[in-house]
Amino acid sequence: MVLNGVDKMSQLQKNTANIRNICVLAHVDHGKTTLADCLISSNGIISSRLAGKLRYMDSREDEQVRGITMKSSAISLHYAEGNEEYLINLIDSPGHVDFSSEVSTAVRICDGCIIVVDAVEGVCPQTQAVLRQAWLENIRPVLVINKLDRLIVELKFTPQEAYSHLKNILEQINALTGTLFTSKVLEERAERETESQVKTHSEQGDQVYDWSTGLEDADDSQLYFSPEQGNVVFTSAIDGWGFGIEHFARIYSQKIGIKKEVLLKTLWGDYYINMKAKKIMKVDQAKGKKPLFVQLILENIWSLYDAVLKKDKEKIDKIVTSLGLRIGAREARHSDPKVQINAICSQWLPISHAVLSMVCQKLPSPLDMTSERVEKLLCTGSQTFESLPPETQALKAAFMKCGSEDTAPVIIFVSKMFAVDAKALPQNKPRPLTQEEMAQRRERARQRHAEKLAGAQGQAPQGSTQDGAALLASPQGDEPRGDEPDVASVSPQPVPQEESSQEAFIAFARVFSGIARRGQKIFVLGPKYSPAEFLQRVPLGFSAPLEDLPPVPHMACCTLESLYLLMGRELEDLEEVPPGNVLGIGGLQDFVLKSATLCSLPSCPPFIPLNFEATPIVRVAIEPKHPSEMPQLVKGMKLLNQADPCVQVLIQETGEHVLVTAGEVHLQRCLDDLRERFAKIHISVSEPIIPFRETITKPPKVDMVNEEIGRQQKVAVIHQTKEEQSKIPEGIHVDSDGLITITTPNKLATLSVRAVPLPEEVTQILEENSDLIRSMELLTSSLNEGRNTEALHQKTQEKIWEFKGKLEHHLTGRKWRNTVDQIWSFGPRKCGPNILVSRSEDFQNSVWSGPAGRDSKEAGRFRDFGNSIVSGFQLATLSGPMCEEPLMGVCFVLEKWELNKCAEQGSSDKQNQEECDLTGEGQEEGKTCPGGGENQELQDGHSEGTSAKGESPVTDCYGPFSGQLIATMKEACRYALQVKPQRLMAAMYTCDIMATSDVLGRVYAVLSKREGRVLQEEMKEGTDMFIIKAVLPVAESFGFADEIRKRTSGLASPQLVFSHWEVIPSDPFWVPTTEEEYLHFGEKADSENQARKYMNAVRKRKGLYVEEKIVEHAEKQRTLSKNK
């Protein structure tokens, strides 16, 4: 095939109906990049012989070494079918779970995807994950079942076995799609139900809830994969062949004389052919008939492989001539059978034709974008499409139409930024020299040589230097591209874009509407930008002239400096890009961090953020080997943060620079990038920083030797608790049930706090709904600022009530009565999995309704100090007493809160108090709610103080007393935790391992050594592979994948995904107390205590005091020889 020029490609870009934006998704090692190679070779970009060996899309060195893809990269291909010419923007994506964020960036800018499944391994964990990602983004999938050659060569299946195996795989995938579809239908139906209930306010006492309704009438036929629909292709990418059923239906309709339509329906499925009657019938297994798929298709492929592998030359020649193919002499004589198979099959069943024709027929063009997907993209957070401003809703039409006229708004989504070497940019590439330029250079070299000789003789001819200068200037005149590229080609070193770093950032983007032109001015919308806020800031609204706008938060203006066509490892310059195309944009590195929405109109909202499957959890601290290189490290980490969609870069309170990544392979890649590309310095990396959480549990019923805690132990336990209580300083009263009463240092306030463990389900609900809690937070802060509260949509309100209902459902019983209504704040960071409950008589405050208290002087006074209490609670939950890690699943109950009479001395004048109440009325309402952070509260305080002419109670509200309240509340919470049984919580990975039966024992050995727990193991049908599902603590996971590979000789490879937090059952402070425990564990109980080991490791890392004896039982060493 002919290589297409850039002009041809830009011509194809204009026909939106014939553009296909697709990505290749699959589990790791199922053959995505090899398949991409085959498709690229059909365009003549690489040789077809190298397809599968070159892995063209893996342009990084470490990708080639490891043999896995680590980033998503795009290439534009041309495909002609009949009279139609198509432009296919193909994006190859990684399959490794550490890089699933790259899959999210690819899926967002595509309209369809190819799901690749290995014919031997079938559906794997990552296959499920990518299917779910494609489903969430509303893009249409087609299926490629790859590696069919393994069924023939490795597993030695007969065609009949292979057919039933393939049928199984299809059923598994369709079952997955079915579950996704069912859950969606039921969700939509539940939403409709709630809406209708809201409208009718009907009593639903005797309503019977039938879950199946709604599924019958929902059409899901086009969702499933089946070869007769034409959305399944069977391939072997490494051997270069692939086919859809249609190909064979066309051939056999001519040979047998049965209509093509009939064959299309019957080639897959249990049908057989009666050759005498020329009829197709249902298979009758008793007669041992073969299905058509086996008889007409698989047996031919099997016999070809059989002939080539047995080197049966006559049979091969016969097959080649009957198929009408031409095989080169080199391939025919080649000793490797793979080469022969590739040569025959790639002509007989070319894989690129099978896959690309399916893509063009079955996957949608940008024009077929569903309205549902557009609405989903435009609605961030909990907004509904109807609640957006009318100008914003009007943009939906532009999306659906992909308008390329000048009036159409330009909307571009940048899904990630990627770094390329500045030398690889088209404008900096050295061009091949023309004949004239070569002659001029030769001339110049001669002159320089003559000058040197003359210089040596002391008489430099002056004319020649002028000639040289003239010659230097001459080639730029005939160069049509302008002078910039030529300077680069004449000077031995190209001029880099940035002086300091050789990396240029390019945005990986797609135009959704309008034409993107070079040099065009455009708005960059941050993720928090809101068109509604723009309307408030700009009096003229969206019709305001766009040149001199007042500054609007989260919106910047920039120029599209350069547009590129992404061609795998190459970039090509473009002047303009029509809608529906994938492109690269240069010059955005100062405006876009990771992803952004670019739009020519301010009425466009930012797109909904990308949903990442993997959560970054592996942290390391980084420092330069030489402290003087710190600035380079900081700069390098900034660049790395921009270049990777999933990585996080933080500076901790301790001053450490921390890198948070999704897993070990990801971490390794980030460190290599830092060393070699972004910082270019030697760095030291700490041991991974493992996150823990602290919590409390109910008192245990049995002791460590499983004796019921009875009287004989009570004595010992009392001794122990006495010791513990001696740790608590004086002036703090502890009740028998763990109620802590503490007074502030100036004796003006007394707090009584108790800590109670939350049920597991509640902690889970709080974690899942952290976004909702955050939006409640924003609402209360907007109340605080006196803004309109209409922004709370009905849907959000419903979600909040549903969330409250869930909490009430789980917090039942006498102990939790009315607790949900009394929740005052969540923590840490006001949206975490811990709650503060206010049971104070004088002052009630609730997250749900805002503060409510008696309208008296007291209530006003309590209200002023409420923020200090909340701040103390936030600080206490952010770092617990065991090892300064955040708390999880703890409920702090503020039982009493007394302000002593002395605290009122400033407010003895009642008029002052009233005056203060009047001025602060608007703000007070939201101020004690978990509002917009302390800064907000401070500002309110100042405004109040000034308006009340600086009265003493108000100034004291933000004076030293509030600080004492914060500290006292924090201490009270910590002591309340310490009187309960404390436990550590460890982060857990779910671990999927595929292994053959002979290495199962070794896999289990490695798992048990690392505190892993096997949940289930099942055998894959038709193979000897086992799938093991286990959980493994993150703390034990470093080096786990390598160890398993070493122990099993590479036959098992694990996939680790962060799953949940789990309480470590052992008590980190446990010491033996009863006789049985002394007998069993000895006095020191020096057997390994997992929780204590973790706790001490974290305390050491943070520089906290660790209780450990360096030397125990020291005694003088005697040598016996001296004592003779």
PDB file of C-alpha atoms in Angstrom, residues 119 145-159 162 234-243 248 297-313 315-317 319-320 323 335-346 348-349 351:
ATOM      1  CA  ALA A 119      -8.414 -17.106  22.502  1.00  0.00           C
ATOM      2  CA  ILE A 145     -10.694 -12.813  19.308  1.00  0.00           C
ATOM      3  CA  ASN A 146      -6.937 -13.017  18.822  1.00  0.00           C
ATOM      4  CA  LYS A 147      -4.220 -15.697  18.994  1.00  0.00           C
ATOM      5  CA  LEU A 148      -6.271 -18.457  17.307  1.00  0.00           C
ATOM      6  CA  ASP A 149      -2.941 -19.972  16.227  1.00  0.00           C
ATOM      7  CA  ARG A 150      -2.302 -20.912  19.880  1.00  0.00           C
ATOM      8  CA  LEU A 151      -5.385 -23.161  19.817  1.00  0.00           C
ATOM      9  CA  ILE A 152      -3.815 -25.053  16.889  1.00  0.00           C
ATOM     10  CA  VAL A 153      -0.132 -25.058  17.782  1.00  0.00           C
ATOM     11  CA  GLU A 154      -0.047 -24.964  21.615  1.00  0.00           C
ATOM     12  CA  LEU A 155      -3.289 -26.523  22.843  1.00  0.00           C
ATOM     13  CA  LYS A 156      -3.611 -28.796  19.784  1.00  0.00           C
ATOM     14  CA  PHE A 157      -7.401 -28.487  19.759  1.00  0.00           C
ATOM     15  CA  THR A 158      -9.443 -30.133  17.031  1.00  0.00           C
ATOM     16  CA  PRO A 159     -11.584 -27.677  15.017  1.00  0.00           C
ATOM     17  CA  ALA A 162     -11.846 -24.869  19.157  1.00  0.00           C
ATOM     18  CA  PHE A 234     -11.304 -14.017  14.534  1.00  0.00           C
ATOM     19  CA  THR A 235      -7.599 -13.281  14.129  1.00  0.00           C
ATOM     20  CA  SER A 236      -4.054 -14.331  14.685  1.00  0.00           C
ATOM     21  CA  ALA A 237      -2.176 -11.031  14.611  1.00  0.00           C
ATOM     22  CA  ILE A 238       1.284 -12.556  14.864  1.00  0.00           C
ATOM     23  CA  ASP A 239       0.596 -14.665  11.757  1.00  0.00           C
ATOM     24  CA  GLY A 240      -1.082 -11.752  10.008  1.00  0.00           C
ATOM     25  CA  TRP A 241      -4.503 -13.294   9.278  1.00  0.00           C
ATOM     26  CA  GLY A 242      -8.034 -12.592  10.414  1.00  0.00           C
ATOM     27  CA  PHE A 243     -11.547 -13.068   9.113  1.00  0.00           C
ATOM     28  CA  PHE A 248     -16.453 -16.741   3.919  1.00  0.00           C
ATOM     29  CA  ILE A 297     -13.867 -22.375   7.934  1.00  0.00           C
ATOM     30  CA  LEU A 298     -11.849 -23.872  10.790  1.00  0.00           C
ATOM     31  CA  GLU A 299     -10.963 -27.150   9.063  1.00  0.00           C
ATOM     32  CA  ASN A 300      -9.420 -25.255   6.142  1.00  0.00           C
ATOM     33  CA  ILE A 301      -7.239 -23.184   8.470  1.00  0.00           C
ATOM     34  CA  TRP A 302      -6.295 -26.272  10.510  1.00  0.00           C
ATOM     35  CA  SER A 303      -5.287 -28.229   7.401  1.00  0.00           C
ATOM     36  CA  LEU A 304      -3.140 -25.323   6.195  1.00  0.00           C
ATOM     37  CA  TYR A 305      -1.302 -25.148   9.555  1.00  0.00           C
ATOM     38  CA  ASP A 306      -0.994 -28.934   9.548  1.00  0.00           C
ATOM     39  CA  ALA A 307       0.595 -28.959   6.092  1.00  0.00           C
ATOM     40  CA  VAL A 308       3.053 -26.167   6.875  1.00  0.00           C
ATOM     41  CA  LEU A 309       4.087 -27.512  10.283  1.00  0.00           C
ATOM     42  CA  LYS A 310       4.649 -30.994   8.854  1.00  0.00           C
ATOM     43  CA  LYS A 311       6.476 -29.411   5.882  1.00  0.00           C
ATOM     44  CA  ASP A 312       4.249 -31.246   3.404  1.00  0.00           C
ATOM     45  CA  LYS A 313       5.421 -29.370   0.301  1.00  0.00           C
ATOM     46  CA  LYS A 315      -0.045 -30.090   0.016  1.00  0.00           C
ATOM     47  CA  ILE A 316       1.184 -26.516   0.553  1.00  0.00           C
ATOM     48  CA  ASP A 317       1.563 -25.979  -3.197  1.00  0.00           C
ATOM     49  CA  ILE A 319      -3.443 -25.095  -1.183  1.00  0.00           C
ATOM     50  CA  VAL A 320      -1.595 -22.060  -2.573  1.00  0.00           C
ATOM     51  CA  LEU A 323      -6.476 -20.213  -3.310  1.00  0.00           C
ATOM     52  CA  SER A 335      12.953 -23.014   7.239  1.00  0.00           C
ATOM     53  CA  ASP A 336      10.693 -21.313   9.822  1.00  0.00           C
ATOM     54  CA  PRO A 337       7.084 -22.516   9.303  1.00  0.00           C
ATOM     55  CA  LYS A 338       5.767 -19.257  10.841  1.00  0.00           C
ATOM     56  CA  VAL A 339       7.155 -17.304   7.902  1.00  0.00           C
ATOM     57  CA  GLN A 340       5.358 -19.547   5.396  1.00  0.00           C
ATOM     58  CA  ILE A 341       2.077 -19.374   7.309  1.00  0.00           C
ATOM     59  CA  ASN A 342       2.372 -15.588   7.464  1.00  0.00           C
ATOM     60  CA  ALA A 343       3.085 -15.368   3.734  1.00  0.00           C
ATOM     61  CA  ILE A 344       0.090 -17.549   2.779  1.00  0.00           C
ATOM     62  CA  CYS A 345      -2.468 -16.316   5.317  1.00  0.00           C
ATOM     63  CA  SER A 346      -1.732 -12.607   5.041  1.00  0.00           C
ATOM     64  CA  TRP A 348      -5.590 -15.216   1.797  1.00  0.00           C
ATOM     65  CA  LEU A 349      -7.193 -13.623   4.883  1.00  0.00           C
ATOM     66  CA  ILE A 351      -6.122  -9.164   8.981  1.00  0.00           C
TER      67      ILE A 351
END
